[in-house]
Coordinates of C-alpha atoms (C1' of nucleotides) in Angstrom, one line a residue:
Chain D
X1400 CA 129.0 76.7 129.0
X1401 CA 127.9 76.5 125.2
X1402 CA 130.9 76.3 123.0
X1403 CA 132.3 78.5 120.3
X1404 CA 129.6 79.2 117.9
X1405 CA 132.0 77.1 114.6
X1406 CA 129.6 77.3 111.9
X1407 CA 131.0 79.2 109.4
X1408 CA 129.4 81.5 107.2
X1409 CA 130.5 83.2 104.4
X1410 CA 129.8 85.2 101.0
X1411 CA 128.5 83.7 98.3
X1412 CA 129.4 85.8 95.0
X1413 CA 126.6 84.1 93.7
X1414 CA 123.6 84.9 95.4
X1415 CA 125.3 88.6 96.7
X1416 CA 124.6 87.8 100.3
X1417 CA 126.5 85.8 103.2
X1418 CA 125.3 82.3 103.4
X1419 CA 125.2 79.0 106.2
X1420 CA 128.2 77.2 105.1
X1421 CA 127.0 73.6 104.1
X1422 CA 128.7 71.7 101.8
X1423 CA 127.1 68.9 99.3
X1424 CA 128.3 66.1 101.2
X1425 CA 129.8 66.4 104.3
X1426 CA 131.9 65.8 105.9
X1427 CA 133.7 66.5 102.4
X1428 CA 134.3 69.8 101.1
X1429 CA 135.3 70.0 96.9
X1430 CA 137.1 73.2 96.6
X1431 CA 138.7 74.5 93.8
X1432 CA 140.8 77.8 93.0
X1433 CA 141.8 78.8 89.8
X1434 CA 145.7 79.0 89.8
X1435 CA 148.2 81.4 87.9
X1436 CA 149.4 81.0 84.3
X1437 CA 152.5 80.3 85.1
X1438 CA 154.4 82.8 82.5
X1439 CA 156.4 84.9 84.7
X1440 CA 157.2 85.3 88.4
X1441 CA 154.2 85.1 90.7
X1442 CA 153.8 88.6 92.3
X1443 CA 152.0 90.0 95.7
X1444 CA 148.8 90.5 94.3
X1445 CA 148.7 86.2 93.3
X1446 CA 149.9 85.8 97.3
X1447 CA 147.1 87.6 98.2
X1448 CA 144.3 85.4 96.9
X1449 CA 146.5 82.1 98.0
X1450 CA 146.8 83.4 101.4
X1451 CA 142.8 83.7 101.8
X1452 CA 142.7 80.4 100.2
X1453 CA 145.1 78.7 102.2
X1454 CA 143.4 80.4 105.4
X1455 CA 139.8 78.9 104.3
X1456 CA 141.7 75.7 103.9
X1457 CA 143.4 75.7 107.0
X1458 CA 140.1 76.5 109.0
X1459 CA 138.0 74.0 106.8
X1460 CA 140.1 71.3 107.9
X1461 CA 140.2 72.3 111.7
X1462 CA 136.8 72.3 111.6
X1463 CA 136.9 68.9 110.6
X1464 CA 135.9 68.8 107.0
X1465 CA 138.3 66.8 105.1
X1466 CA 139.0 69.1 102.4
X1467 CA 139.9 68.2 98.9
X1468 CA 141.6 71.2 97.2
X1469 CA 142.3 71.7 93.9
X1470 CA 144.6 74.4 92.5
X1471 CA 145.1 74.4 88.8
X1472 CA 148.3 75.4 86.9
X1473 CA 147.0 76.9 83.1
X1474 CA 150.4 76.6 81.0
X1475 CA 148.4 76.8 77.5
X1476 CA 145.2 78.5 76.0
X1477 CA 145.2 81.5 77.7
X1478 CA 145.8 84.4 75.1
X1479 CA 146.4 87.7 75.1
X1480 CA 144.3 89.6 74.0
X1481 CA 146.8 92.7 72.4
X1482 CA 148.5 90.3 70.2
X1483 CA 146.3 87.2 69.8
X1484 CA 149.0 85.1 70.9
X1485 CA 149.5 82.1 73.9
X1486 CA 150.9 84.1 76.8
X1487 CA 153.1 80.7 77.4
X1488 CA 154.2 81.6 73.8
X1489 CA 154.7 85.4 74.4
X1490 CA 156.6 84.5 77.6
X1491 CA 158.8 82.2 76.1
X1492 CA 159.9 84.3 73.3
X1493 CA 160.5 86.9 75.6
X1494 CA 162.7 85.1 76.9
X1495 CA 164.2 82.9 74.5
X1496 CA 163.1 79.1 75.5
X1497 CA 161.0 76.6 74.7
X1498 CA 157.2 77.6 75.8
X1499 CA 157.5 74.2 78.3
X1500 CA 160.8 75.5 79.1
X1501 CA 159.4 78.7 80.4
X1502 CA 156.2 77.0 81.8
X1503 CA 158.7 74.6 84.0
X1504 CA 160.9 77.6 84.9
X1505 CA 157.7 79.6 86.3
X1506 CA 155.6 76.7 87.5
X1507 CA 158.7 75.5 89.9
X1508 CA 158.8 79.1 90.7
X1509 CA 155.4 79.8 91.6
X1510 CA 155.6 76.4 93.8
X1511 CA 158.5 77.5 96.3
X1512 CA 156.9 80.6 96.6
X1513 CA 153.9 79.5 97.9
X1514 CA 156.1 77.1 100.2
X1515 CA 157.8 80.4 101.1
X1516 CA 155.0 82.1 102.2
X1517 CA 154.0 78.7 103.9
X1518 CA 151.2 78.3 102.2
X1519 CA 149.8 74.7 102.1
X1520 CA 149.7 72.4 99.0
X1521 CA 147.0 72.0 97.8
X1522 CA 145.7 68.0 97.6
X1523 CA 146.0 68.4 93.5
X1524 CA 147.9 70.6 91.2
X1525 CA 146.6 69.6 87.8
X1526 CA 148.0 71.1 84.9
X1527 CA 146.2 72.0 81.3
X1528 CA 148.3 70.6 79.1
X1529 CA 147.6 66.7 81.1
X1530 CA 144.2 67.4 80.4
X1531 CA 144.2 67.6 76.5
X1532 CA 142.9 65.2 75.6
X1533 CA 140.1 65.3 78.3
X1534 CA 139.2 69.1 77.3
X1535 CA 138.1 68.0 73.5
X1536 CA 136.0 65.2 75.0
X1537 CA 133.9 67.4 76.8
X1538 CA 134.1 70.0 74.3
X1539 CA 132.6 67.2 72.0
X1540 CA 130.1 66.2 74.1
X1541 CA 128.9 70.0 74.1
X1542 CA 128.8 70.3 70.4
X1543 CA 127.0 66.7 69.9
X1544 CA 124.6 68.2 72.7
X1545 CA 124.5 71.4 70.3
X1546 CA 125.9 73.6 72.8
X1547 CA 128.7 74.7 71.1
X1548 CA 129.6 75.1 66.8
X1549 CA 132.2 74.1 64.9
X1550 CA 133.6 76.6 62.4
X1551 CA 136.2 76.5 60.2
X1552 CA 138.2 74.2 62.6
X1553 CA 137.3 76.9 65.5
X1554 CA 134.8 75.5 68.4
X1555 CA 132.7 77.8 69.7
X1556 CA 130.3 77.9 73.3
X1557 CA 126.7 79.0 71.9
X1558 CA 125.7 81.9 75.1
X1559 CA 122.2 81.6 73.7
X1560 CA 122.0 78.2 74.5
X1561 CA 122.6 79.0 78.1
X1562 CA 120.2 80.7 79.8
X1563 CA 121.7 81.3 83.8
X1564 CA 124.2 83.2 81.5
X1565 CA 125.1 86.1 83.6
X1566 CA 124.1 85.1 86.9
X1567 CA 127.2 85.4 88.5
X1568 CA 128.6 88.2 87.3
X1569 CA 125.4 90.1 86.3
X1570 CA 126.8 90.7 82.6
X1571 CA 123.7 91.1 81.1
X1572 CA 124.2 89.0 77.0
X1573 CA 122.1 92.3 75.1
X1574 CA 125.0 94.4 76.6
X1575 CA 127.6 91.6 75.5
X1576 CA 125.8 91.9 71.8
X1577 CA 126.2 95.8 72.0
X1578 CA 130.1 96.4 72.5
X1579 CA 131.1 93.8 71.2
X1580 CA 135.4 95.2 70.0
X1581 CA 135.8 93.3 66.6
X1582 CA 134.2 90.0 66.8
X1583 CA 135.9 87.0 65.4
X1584 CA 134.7 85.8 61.9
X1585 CA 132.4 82.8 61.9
X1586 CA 130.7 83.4 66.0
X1587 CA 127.5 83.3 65.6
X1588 CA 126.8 86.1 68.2
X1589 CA 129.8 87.9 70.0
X1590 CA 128.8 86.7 73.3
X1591 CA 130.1 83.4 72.0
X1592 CA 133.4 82.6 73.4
X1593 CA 136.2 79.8 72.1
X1594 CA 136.3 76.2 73.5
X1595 CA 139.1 74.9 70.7
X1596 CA 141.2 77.6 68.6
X1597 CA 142.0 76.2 65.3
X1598 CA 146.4 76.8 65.2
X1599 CA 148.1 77.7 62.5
X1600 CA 150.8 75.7 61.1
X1601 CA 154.1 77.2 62.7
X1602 CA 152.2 77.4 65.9
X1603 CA 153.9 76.4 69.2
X1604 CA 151.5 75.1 71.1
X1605 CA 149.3 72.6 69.0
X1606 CA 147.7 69.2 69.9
X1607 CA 145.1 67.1 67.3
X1608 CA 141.7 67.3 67.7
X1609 CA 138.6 65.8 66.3
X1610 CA 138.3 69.6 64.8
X1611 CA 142.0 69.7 63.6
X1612 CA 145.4 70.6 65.2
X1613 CA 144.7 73.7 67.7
X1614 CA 144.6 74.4 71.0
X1615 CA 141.8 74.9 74.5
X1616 CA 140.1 77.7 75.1
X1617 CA 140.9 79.4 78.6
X1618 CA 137.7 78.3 80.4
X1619 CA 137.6 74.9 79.6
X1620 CA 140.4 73.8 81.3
X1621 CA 139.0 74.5 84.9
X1622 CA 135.8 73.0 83.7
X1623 CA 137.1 69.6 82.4
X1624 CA 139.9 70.0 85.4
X1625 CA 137.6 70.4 88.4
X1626 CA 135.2 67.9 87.0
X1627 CA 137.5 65.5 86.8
X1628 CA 139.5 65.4 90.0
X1629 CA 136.7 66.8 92.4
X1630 CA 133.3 65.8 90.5
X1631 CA 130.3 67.4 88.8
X1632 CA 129.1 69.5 91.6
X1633 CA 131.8 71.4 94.3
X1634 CA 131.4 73.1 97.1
X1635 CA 133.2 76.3 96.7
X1636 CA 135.1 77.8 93.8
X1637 CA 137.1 80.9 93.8
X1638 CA 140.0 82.8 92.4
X1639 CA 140.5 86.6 92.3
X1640 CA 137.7 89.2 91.4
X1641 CA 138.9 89.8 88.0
X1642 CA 138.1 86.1 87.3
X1643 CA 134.1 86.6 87.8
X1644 CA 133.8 87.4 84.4
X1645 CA 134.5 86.1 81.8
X1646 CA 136.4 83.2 83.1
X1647 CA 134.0 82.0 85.8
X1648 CA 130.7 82.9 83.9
X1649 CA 131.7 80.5 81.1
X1650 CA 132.8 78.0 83.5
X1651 CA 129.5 77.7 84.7
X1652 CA 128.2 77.7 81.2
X1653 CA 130.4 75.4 80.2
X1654 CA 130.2 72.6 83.1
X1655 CA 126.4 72.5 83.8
X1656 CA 126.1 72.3 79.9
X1657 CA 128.5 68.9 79.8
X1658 CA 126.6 67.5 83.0
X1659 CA 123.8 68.8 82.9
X1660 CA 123.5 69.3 86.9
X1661 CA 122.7 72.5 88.7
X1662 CA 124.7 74.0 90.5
X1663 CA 128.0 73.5 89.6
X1664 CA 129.3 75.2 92.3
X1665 CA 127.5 75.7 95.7
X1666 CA 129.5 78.9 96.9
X1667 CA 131.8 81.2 94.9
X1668 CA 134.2 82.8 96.6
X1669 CA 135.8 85.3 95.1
X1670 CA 139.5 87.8 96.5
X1671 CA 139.5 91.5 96.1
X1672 CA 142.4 92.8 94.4
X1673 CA 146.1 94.1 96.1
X1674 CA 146.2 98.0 94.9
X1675 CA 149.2 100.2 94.9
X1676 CA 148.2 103.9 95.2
X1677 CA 144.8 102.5 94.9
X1678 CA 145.5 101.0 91.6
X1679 CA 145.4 97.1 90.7
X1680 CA 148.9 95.6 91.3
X1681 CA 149.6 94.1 87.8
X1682 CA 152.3 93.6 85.5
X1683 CA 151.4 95.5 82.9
X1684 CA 151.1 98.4 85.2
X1685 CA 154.5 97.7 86.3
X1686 CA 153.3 98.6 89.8
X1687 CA 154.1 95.2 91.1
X1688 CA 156.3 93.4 93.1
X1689 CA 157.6 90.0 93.2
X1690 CA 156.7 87.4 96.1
X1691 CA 160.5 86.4 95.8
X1692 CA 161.2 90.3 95.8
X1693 CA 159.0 91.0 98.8
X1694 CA 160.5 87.8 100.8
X1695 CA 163.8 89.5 100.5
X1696 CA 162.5 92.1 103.1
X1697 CA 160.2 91.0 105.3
X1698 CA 159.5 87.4 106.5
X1699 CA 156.1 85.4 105.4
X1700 CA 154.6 86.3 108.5
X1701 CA 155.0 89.8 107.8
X1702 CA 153.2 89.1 104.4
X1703 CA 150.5 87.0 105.6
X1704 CA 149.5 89.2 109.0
X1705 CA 149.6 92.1 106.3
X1706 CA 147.4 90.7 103.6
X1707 CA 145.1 89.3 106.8
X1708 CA 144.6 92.7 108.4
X1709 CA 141.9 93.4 105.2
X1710 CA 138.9 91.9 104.6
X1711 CA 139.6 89.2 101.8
X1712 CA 136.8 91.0 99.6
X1713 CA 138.4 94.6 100.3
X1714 CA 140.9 95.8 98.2
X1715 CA 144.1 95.8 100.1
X1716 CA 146.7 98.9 99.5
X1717 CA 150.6 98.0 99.3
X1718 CA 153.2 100.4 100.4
X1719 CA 156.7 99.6 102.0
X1720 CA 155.6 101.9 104.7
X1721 CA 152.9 99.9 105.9
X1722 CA 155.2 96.8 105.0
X1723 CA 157.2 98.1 108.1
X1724 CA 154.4 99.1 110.4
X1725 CA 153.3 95.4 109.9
X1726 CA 156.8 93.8 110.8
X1727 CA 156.7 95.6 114.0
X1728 CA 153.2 94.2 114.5
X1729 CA 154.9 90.5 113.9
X1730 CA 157.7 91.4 115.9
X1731 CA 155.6 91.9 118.9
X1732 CA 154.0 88.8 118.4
X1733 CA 156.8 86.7 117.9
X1734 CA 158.3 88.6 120.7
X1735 CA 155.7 87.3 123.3
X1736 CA 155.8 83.6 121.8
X1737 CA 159.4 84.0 122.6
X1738 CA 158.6 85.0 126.3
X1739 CA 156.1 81.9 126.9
X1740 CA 159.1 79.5 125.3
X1741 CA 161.9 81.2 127.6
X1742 CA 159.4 81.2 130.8
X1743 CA 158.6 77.7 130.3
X1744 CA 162.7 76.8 131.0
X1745 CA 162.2 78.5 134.6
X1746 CA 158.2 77.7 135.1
X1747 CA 157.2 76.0 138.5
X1748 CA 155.7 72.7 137.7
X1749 CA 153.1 72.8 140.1
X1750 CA 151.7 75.9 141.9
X1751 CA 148.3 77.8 141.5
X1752 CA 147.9 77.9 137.8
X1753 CA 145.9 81.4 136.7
X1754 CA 142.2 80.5 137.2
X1755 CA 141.4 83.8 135.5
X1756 CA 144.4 82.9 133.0
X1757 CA 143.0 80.1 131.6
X1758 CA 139.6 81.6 131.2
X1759 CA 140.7 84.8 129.4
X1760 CA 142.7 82.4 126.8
X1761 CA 139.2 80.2 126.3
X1762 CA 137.6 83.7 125.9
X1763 CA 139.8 84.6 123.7
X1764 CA 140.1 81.9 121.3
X1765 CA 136.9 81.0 121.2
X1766 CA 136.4 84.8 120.3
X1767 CA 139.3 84.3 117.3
X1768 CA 137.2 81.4 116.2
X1769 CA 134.1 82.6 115.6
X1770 CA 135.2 85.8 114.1
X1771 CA 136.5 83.4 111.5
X1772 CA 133.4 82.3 111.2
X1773 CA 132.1 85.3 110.3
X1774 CA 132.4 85.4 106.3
X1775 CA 136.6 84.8 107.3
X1776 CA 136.8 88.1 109.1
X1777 CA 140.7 87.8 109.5
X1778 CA 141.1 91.7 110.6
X1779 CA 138.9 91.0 113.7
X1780 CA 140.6 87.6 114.4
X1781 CA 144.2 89.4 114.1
X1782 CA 142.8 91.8 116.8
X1783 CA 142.3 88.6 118.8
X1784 CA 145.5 87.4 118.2
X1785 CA 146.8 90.9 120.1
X1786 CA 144.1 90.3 122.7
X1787 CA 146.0 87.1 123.5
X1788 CA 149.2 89.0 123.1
X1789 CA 148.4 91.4 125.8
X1790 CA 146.9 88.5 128.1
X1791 CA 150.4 86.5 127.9
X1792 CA 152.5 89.2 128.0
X1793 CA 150.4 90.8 131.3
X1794 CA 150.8 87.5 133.0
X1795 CA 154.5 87.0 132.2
X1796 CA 154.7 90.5 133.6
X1797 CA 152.7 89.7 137.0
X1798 CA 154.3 86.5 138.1
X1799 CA 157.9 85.6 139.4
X1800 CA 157.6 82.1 138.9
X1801 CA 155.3 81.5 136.0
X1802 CA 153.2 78.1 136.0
X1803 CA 154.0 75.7 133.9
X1804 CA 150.3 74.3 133.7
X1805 CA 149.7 78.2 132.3
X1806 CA 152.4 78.6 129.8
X1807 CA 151.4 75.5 128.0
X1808 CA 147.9 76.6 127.5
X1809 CA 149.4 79.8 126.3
X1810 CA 151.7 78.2 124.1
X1811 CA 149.0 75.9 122.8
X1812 CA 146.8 79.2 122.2
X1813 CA 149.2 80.4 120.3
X1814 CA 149.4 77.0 118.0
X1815 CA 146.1 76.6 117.2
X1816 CA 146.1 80.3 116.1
X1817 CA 149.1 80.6 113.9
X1818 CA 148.3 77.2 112.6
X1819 CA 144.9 78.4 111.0
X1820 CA 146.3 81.7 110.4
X1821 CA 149.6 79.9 108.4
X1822 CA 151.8 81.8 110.6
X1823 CA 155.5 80.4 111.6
X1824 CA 156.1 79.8 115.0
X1825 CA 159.3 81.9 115.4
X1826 CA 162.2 79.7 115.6
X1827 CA 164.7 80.3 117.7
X1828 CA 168.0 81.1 115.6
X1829 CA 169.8 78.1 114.6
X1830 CA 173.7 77.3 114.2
X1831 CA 174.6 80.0 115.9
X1832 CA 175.7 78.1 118.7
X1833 CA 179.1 79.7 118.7
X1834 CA 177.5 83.4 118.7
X1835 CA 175.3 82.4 121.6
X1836 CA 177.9 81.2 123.7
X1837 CA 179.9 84.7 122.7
X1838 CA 177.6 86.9 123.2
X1839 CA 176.3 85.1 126.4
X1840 CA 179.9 85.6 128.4
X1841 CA 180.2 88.6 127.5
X1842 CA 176.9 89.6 128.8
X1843 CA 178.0 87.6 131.7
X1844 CA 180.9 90.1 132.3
X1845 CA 178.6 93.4 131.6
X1846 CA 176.8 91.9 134.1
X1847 CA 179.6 91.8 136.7
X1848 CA 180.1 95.6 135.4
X1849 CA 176.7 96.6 135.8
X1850 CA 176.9 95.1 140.0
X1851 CA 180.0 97.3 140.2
X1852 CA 177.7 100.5 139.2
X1853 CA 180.1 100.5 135.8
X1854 CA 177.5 101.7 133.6
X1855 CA 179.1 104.0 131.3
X1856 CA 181.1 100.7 130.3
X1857 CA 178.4 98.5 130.3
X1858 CA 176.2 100.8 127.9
X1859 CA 179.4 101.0 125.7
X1860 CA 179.4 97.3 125.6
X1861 CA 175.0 97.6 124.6
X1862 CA 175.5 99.7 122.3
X1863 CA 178.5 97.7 119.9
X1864 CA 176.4 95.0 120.5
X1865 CA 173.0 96.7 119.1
X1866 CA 175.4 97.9 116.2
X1867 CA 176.7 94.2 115.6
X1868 CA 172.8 93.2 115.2
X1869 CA 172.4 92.0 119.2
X1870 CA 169.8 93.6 121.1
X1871 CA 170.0 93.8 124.4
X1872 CA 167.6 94.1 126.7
X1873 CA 168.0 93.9 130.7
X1874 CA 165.2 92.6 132.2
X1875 CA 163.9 91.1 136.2
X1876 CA 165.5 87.8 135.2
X1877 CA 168.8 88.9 133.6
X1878 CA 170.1 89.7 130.2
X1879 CA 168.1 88.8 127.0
X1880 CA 169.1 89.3 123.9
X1881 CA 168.3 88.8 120.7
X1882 CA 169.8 88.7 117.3
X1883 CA 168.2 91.0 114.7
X1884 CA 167.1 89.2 111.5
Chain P
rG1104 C1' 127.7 104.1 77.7
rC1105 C1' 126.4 99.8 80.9
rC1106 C1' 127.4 97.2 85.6
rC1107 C1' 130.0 96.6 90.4
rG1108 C1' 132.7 98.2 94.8
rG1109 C1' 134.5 102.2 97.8
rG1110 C1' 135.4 107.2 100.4
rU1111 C1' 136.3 105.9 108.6
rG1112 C1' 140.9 109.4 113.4
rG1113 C1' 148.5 111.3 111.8
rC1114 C1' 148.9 106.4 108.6
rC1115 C1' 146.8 101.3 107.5
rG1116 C1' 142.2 99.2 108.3
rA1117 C1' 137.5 96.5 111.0
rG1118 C1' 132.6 97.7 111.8
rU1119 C1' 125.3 97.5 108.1
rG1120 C1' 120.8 101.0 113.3
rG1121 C1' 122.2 102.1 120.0
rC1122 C1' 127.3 98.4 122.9
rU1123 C1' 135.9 100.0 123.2
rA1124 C1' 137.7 97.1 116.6
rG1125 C1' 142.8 96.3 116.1
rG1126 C1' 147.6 97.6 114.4
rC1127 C1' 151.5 101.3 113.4
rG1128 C1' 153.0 106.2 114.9
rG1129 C1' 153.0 110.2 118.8
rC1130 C1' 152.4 111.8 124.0
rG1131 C1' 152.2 110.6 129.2
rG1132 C1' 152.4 107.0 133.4
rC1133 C1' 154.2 102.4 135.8
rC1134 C1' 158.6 99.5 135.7
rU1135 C1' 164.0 100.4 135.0
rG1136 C1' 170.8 102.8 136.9
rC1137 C1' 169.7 104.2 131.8
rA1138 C1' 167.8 102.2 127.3
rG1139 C1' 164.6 98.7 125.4
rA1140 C1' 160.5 95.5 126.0
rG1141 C1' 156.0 95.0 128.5
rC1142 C1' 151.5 96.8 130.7
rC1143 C1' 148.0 101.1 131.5
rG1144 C1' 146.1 105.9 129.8
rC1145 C1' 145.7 109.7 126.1
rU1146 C1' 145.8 110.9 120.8
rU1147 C1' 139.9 108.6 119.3
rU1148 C1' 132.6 112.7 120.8
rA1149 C1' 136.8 109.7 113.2
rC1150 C1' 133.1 108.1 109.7
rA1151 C1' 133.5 112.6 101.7
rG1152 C1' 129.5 116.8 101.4
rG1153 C1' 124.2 118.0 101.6
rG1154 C1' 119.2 116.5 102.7
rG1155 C1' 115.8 112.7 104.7
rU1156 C1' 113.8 108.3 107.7
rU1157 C1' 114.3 107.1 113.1
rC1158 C1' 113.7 108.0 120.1
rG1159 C1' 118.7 107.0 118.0
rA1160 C1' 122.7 106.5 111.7
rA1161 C1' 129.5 105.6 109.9
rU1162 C1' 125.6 101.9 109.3
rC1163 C1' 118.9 102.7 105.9
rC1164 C1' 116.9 106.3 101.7
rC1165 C1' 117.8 110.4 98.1
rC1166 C1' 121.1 114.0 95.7
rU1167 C1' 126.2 115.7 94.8
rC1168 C1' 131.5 115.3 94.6
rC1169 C1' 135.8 112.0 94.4
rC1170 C1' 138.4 107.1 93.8
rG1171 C1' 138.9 102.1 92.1
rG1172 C1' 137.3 97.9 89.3
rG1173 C1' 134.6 94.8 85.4
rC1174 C1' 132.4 95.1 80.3
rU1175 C1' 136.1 88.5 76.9
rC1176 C1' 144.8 90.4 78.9
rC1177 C1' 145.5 89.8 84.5
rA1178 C1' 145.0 86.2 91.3

RNA sequence: GCCCGGGUGGCCGAGUGGCUAGGCGGCGGCCUGCAGAGCCGCUUUACAGGGGUUCGAAUCCCCUCCCGGGCUCCA
């Protein structure tokens, strides 16, 4: 029997088409995502383009690479446009602290929520403002190389200099030249864009420099940052679509300018957005909501199956409706893990394990796997993940005495799939020892009811239970319940 | 203005030339004292509109309409 067809391939924003995966030097992948600015609370549109992330990571590594990931954290140089101002320094006058104040405050933050939504760490979490120093080396190195200008205490990256410029994001530079809003004084051509900002004397955020006291560009940051920790050349790179351009043009500029090897990244890899009412979910449009908001109604699995069910290059629309069709989706999952768990206390140690059993659960995994494999098609592989729901759950239905050989290849089915997939085995509830015992004699005693044909009584005794949060359901093999979350 | 994506059944959302996506919801059946869960079936001859290519098109080409995104603020 051949096996599962593993070799991944997947989109390469790059070239526009779906490529063999193949990384520089296996069996070591480099991969690097551009991180958050960690000004305010991360919202459900950043969990989205962790999730896929964490996903490709997950699947990486069971395929055997030995992944080195790198997630940056961008706490300075990142300004907004509006008010020409650091949006560390916007957010911490907004709310009254120190700009490293706010940047600890929201990078902490942004850490437990990706713990909350168990996504993985990543192997590195470098910071921008660790990597001063390192930033106006290579930014020298590009203006010795006369890649970049000096003006005025002001570094600037010269496009023309460049030629792949626009290859990834197909910005063509006469276009740049053309609508150009307001140029600052001094580029050379508009297309040029800032590697050192010269700082004013009351600024914040200011470190020395060969060129003065300023501050990095945005773009430079992930250059020097990737470089250093991963190495000239990685594998993949990728963040969500809004970083195409600008950012990620210019870190291609940037990067094969100060090393002068080509490519600097094999495969970009790039999220579509999270949309309410089909718009972008983004602060300023005040349509968004918080990852720590979003926890407080449904569980990370609910997130994570939802943001799976799309195509990670699709946009993805958010509603609180489809919030709840989803937990009903996990519910059913979890439901079914819970019946292989509870069937393993009373499974027959020997017997005839399921010939057919075991075949429909390689079938099916091996059918989950290579769907993966498929440019990361994690809509098709969830539909494999209710494939094996349906196998289980028709097997638990069909046999007495389930086999124990059986359950643990479900149960192991089941780990190998919400392992890639970062989904929580459901745990069954804990310290509620007390409650269990409770509710357990006094299902005992509705039980004596129900053999004495007592049913009004016993449905009484149902229903104040379902209203205390204790569903109840009677099944072949006695009472199960199970206490709403 | 320039450049990208899209428009799929009640809702969400896969699918790039023929082969059942899947979920949620609804209806019916089996099971059950009832309910719930589960399984099975139906809802599903769905693919924005018009034309074309083809033995065959949601899928390729052309036109039109509509939506979203990028064009140095955003994962």
């Amino acid at each position: 029997m051949a096996g599962p067809r593993l070799g991944l391939r997947i989109y390469n924003t790059l070239s526009r088409r779906i490529e063999d995966f193949e990384p520089l030097q296996p069996p070591e992948v480099k991969m690097y995502v551009c991180g958050p600015t960690v000004q305010d609370l991360a919202h459900l549109g950043h969990a989205k383009t962790y999730i896929v992330f964490d996903v490709l990571y997950r699947y990486l590594t069971f395929l055997g690479y030995r992944v080195r990931y790198a997630r940056n954290i961008t706490d300075v140089g990142h300004i907004r446009e509006d008010i020409q101002v650091d949006r560390i320094i916007a957010g911490a006058e907004r709310e009254r602290l120190a700009p490293m104040e706010l940047v600890d405050k929201y990078m902490f933050s942004f850490f437990s929520d990706m713990d909350s939504l168990n996504i993985r760490r990543p192997t590195i979490q470098p910071r921008a403002t660790m990597h001063i120093v390192d930033m106006w080396e290579a930014i020298s190195k590009l203006v010795e190389k006369g890649y970049a200008y000096v003006v005025d205490g002001n570094v600037y990256f010269d496009v023309s200099r460049y030629e792949g410029y626009g290859q990834l994001s197909g910005v063509r530079r006469e276009e740049l030249m053309k609508h150009r809003v307001e140029p600052a004084p001094g580029k050379r051509n508009p297309a040029d864009f800032a590697l050192w900002k010269k700082a004013e004397s009351g600024y914040l955020l200011k470190w020395s420099s060969p060129w003065g006291e300023g501050f990095p560009g945005w773009h430079i940051e992930c250059s020097v940052m990737s470089i250093k920790h991963l190495g000239e050349q990685l594998d993949i790179h990728g963040g969500g679509q809004d970083l195409i351009f600008p950012h990620h043009e210019n870190e291609i500029a940037q990067s094969e300018c100060i090393t002068g090897k080509k490519p600097f990244v094999k495969y970009w890899i790039h999220v579509g957005y999270l949309t309410v009412n089909g718009e972008r979910m983004s602060k300023s449009l005040g349509n968004y909501v918080s990852i720590k908001d979003a926890l407080k109604k449904y569980t990370a699995n609910d997130v994570r199956l939802f943001i799976l069910s799309s195509h990670y290059r699709s946009p993805l629309d958010y509603s609180e409706g489809v919030m709840e069709q989803f937990m009903e989706f996990r519910r059913r999952i979890e439901d079914c893990y819970f019946r292989v768990l509870e069937a393993r206390g009373r499974a027959a140690e020997s017997g005839e394990a399921g010939v057919e059993f075991a075949g429909q659960i390689d079938r099916v995994l091996e059918e989950f796997l290579s769907r993966l494999s498929d440019d990361l098609n994690t809509p098709q592989a969830s539909a494999s993940l209710t494939e094996l729901v349906k196998i289980v759950n028709a097997y638990l239905d069909s046999r007495q005495v389930p086999v124990a050989r059986d359950l643990d290849k479900a149960q192991q089915a089941f780990s190998t799939v919400f392992e890639i997939l970062g989904l929580r085995p459901p745990q069954v509830e804990s310290g509620g020892e007390r409650l269990y015992l409770v509710v357990e004699r006094i299902l005992r005693l509705r039980e004596e009811l129900r053999r004495q044909g007592n049913f009004k009584l016993a449905d009484t005794i149902r229903e104040a239970l379902r209203e205390a949060g204790i569903q109840v359901e009677d099944t072949s093999a006695g009472p199960r319940f199970k206490v709403a979350r």
